[in-house]
Structure formats: structure tokens, C-alpha cells
PDB file of C-alpha atoms in Angstrom:
ATOM      1  CA  MET A   1     -22.531  30.150  86.149  1.00 48.00           C
ATOM      2  CA  SER A   2     -25.551  31.770  84.433  1.00 51.00           C
ATOM      3  CA  THR A   3     -27.355  35.107  85.210  1.00 53.00           C
ATOM      4  CA  VAL A   4     -31.411  35.064  85.892  1.00 49.00           C
ATOM      5  CA  ILE A   5     -32.985  38.628  84.708  1.00 51.00           C
ATOM      6  CA  PRO A   6     -36.639  38.567  86.035  1.00 52.00           C
ATOM      7  CA  THR A   7     -38.854  40.186  84.085  1.00 51.00           C
ATOM      8  CA  SER A   8     -42.797  40.432  84.006  1.00 57.00           C
ATOM      9  CA  GLN A   9     -43.187  36.973  81.596  1.00 65.00           C
ATOM     10  CA  GLU A  10     -40.187  34.533  81.653  1.00 68.00           C
ATOM     11  CA  PRO A  11     -36.230  34.908  83.051  1.00 66.00           C
ATOM     12  CA  VAL A  12     -33.843  34.962  80.303  1.00 64.00           C
ATOM     13  CA  THR A  13     -30.660  33.240  80.840  1.00 72.00           C
ATOM     14  CA  LEU A  14     -27.833  35.051  79.618  1.00 68.00           C
ATOM     15  CA  PRO A  15     -25.030  32.770  78.084  1.00 70.00           C
ATOM     16  CA  ASN A  16     -21.728  32.023  81.168  1.00 76.00           C
ATOM     17  CA  GLU A  17     -19.575  33.802  78.362  1.00 80.00           C
ATOM     18  CA  ILE A  18     -19.698  36.164  74.911  1.00 75.00           C
ATOM     19  CA  LEU A  19     -19.521  34.793  71.703  1.00 75.00           C
ATOM     20  CA  GLU A  20     -19.734  37.695  69.703  1.00 75.00           C
ATOM     21  CA  ILE A  21     -19.538  41.609  69.801  1.00 73.00           C
ATOM     22  CA  SER A  22     -20.616  43.449  66.892  1.00 74.00           C
ATOM     23  CA  ILE A  23     -20.199  47.429  66.608  1.00 71.00           C
ATOM     24  CA  SER A  24     -20.421  49.344  64.050  1.00 73.00           C
ATOM     25  CA  ILE A  25     -19.462  52.600  62.469  1.00 70.00           C
ATOM     26  CA  ALA A  26     -21.475  53.799  59.502  1.00 72.00           C
ATOM     27  CA  VAL A  27     -19.196  56.679  56.842  1.00 78.00           C
ATOM     28  CA  LYS A  28     -19.516  58.727  54.774  1.00 82.00           C
ATOM     29  CA  GLU A  29     -18.070  57.541  51.023  1.00 86.00           C
ATOM     30  CA  LEU A  30     -15.870  54.981  53.030  1.00 86.00           C
ATOM     31  CA  ASP A  31     -13.850  52.845  50.675  1.00 90.00           C
ATOM     32  CA  PRO A  32     -12.662  50.144  52.856  1.00 89.00           C
ATOM     33  CA  THR A  33      -9.813  48.812  50.692  1.00 90.00           C
ATOM     34  CA  LEU A  34      -8.096  51.420  52.005  1.00 90.00           C
ATOM     35  CA  VAL A  35      -9.134  49.574  56.063  1.00 90.00           C
ATOM     36  CA  ASN A  36      -5.558  47.801  56.198  1.00 92.00           C
ATOM     37  CA  GLU A  37      -3.217  45.874  58.447  1.00 94.00           C
ATOM     38  CA  GLN A  38      -0.675  48.649  58.352  1.00 94.00           C
ATOM     39  CA  PHE A  39      -3.779  52.135  58.574  1.00 92.00           C
ATOM     40  CA  LEU A  40      -4.846  50.501  62.234  1.00 92.00           C
ATOM     41  CA  LYS A  41      -2.100  49.850  63.580  1.00 94.00           C
ATOM     42  CA  PHE A  42      -0.436  52.741  62.415  1.00 95.00           C
ATOM     43  CA  SER A  43      -3.504  54.897  63.896  1.00 91.00           C
ATOM     44  CA  GLY A  44      -3.387  53.230  66.963  1.00 92.00           C
ATOM     45  CA  ILE A  45      -6.658  51.675  66.675  1.00 89.00           C
ATOM     46  CA  VAL A  46      -4.563  48.201  66.934  1.00 90.00           C
ATOM     47  CA  PRO A  47      -1.531  47.364  69.085  1.00 93.00           C
ATOM     48  CA  ASN A  48       1.510  46.566  66.891  1.00 95.00           C
ATOM     49  CA  GLU A  49       2.420  43.231  68.105  1.00 95.00           C
ATOM     50  CA  TRP A  50      -1.597  41.714  67.354  1.00 93.00           C
ATOM     51  CA  GLU A  51      -1.188  39.788  64.060  1.00 95.00           C
ATOM     52  CA  LEU A  52      -3.435  38.482  60.732  1.00 96.00           C
ATOM     53  CA  ASN A  53      -5.190  35.001  61.431  1.00 94.00           C
ATOM     54  CA  GLN A  54      -5.430  34.913  57.618  1.00 94.00           C
ATOM     55  CA  GLN A  55      -4.704  36.727  55.051  1.00 96.00           C
ATOM     56  CA  PRO A  56      -7.377  39.694  54.660  1.00 94.00           C
ATOM     57  CA  VAL A  57     -10.078  40.569  51.615  1.00 92.00           C
ATOM     58  CA  VAL A  58     -10.108  43.302  49.809  1.00 91.00           C
ATOM     59  CA  SER A  59     -12.737  45.114  47.575  1.00 89.00           C
ATOM     60  CA  LYS A  60     -14.309  48.269  47.112  1.00 87.00           C
ATOM     61  CA  ALA A  61     -18.120  46.427  47.461  1.00 87.00           C
ATOM     62  CA  GLY A  62     -16.196  45.385  51.090  1.00 87.00           C
ATOM     63  CA  SER A  63     -12.991  44.198  53.581  1.00 89.00           C
ATOM     64  CA  GLN A  64     -11.944  41.563  56.267  1.00 92.00           C
ATOM     65  CA  LEU A  65      -9.126  41.362  58.164  1.00 92.00           C
ATOM     66  CA  VAL A  66      -9.127  38.726  61.427  1.00 91.00           C
ATOM     67  CA  PHE A  67      -6.259  38.436  64.012  1.00 92.00           C
ATOM     68  CA  LYS A  68      -4.657  35.500  65.851  1.00 91.00           C
ATOM     69  CA  ASN A  69      -7.013  37.310  69.741  1.00 89.00           C
ATOM     70  CA  GLY A  70     -10.554  36.504  67.196  1.00 87.00           C
ATOM     71  CA  LEU A  71     -10.738  40.350  66.412  1.00 88.00           C
ATOM     72  CA  SER A  72     -12.743  41.067  63.333  1.00 90.00           C
ATOM     73  CA  ILE A  73     -13.301  44.081  61.463  1.00 91.00           C
ATOM     74  CA  VAL A  74     -15.545  43.866  58.168  1.00 90.00           C
ATOM     75  CA  PRO A  75     -15.128  47.945  57.690  1.00 88.00           C
ATOM     76  CA  ASN A  76     -17.716  47.887  54.067  1.00 85.00           C
ATOM     77  CA  PRO A  77     -19.265  51.685  52.034  1.00 84.00           C
ATOM     78  CA  ALA A  78     -22.943  52.179  53.249  1.00 78.00           C
ATOM     79  CA  PRO A  79     -25.093  52.088  50.651  1.00 74.00           C
TER      80      PRO A  79
END
């Protein structure tokens, strides 16, 4: 069942399920190569039982860690 939110013009229909949620965190002088699976688990950011879905992509320009539950963590340095 979709949720309809009335507005002054046309109603907006929201999807039944969330496809993606994005959270951005800005960090000065971030080195994306330091954000790895071990760091995330040791810091308590992700639970120890979470497993990566694929080999992480790691570079100074940005990294990507994708877990089997669908969560992606993509650290990128601020411009």
C-alpha cells in the first residue's frame, strides 16, 4: 500500500519500499584508504558478523565497501 501525502497541487505517492538511503559525512583531510573492513568492525561502526559482498575498491580518490546486506560505505575526500 502506498502512502499519499496531499499537497496544494497534485498528491505525491510514496513507494512501498525504500530503495536507497544515503547519508553523507564530511571529514577534513580524509584518507579513504584508511576506511577498511577491519577499521569499521573494530570501531563498532558495523557488527563483526557482517561480511563483504565483493572485494573493496580502495584508492586515494575514493573507496567503496559493499556488504552482503546491501549497505555500501563510500568514503571520498572533500574537495
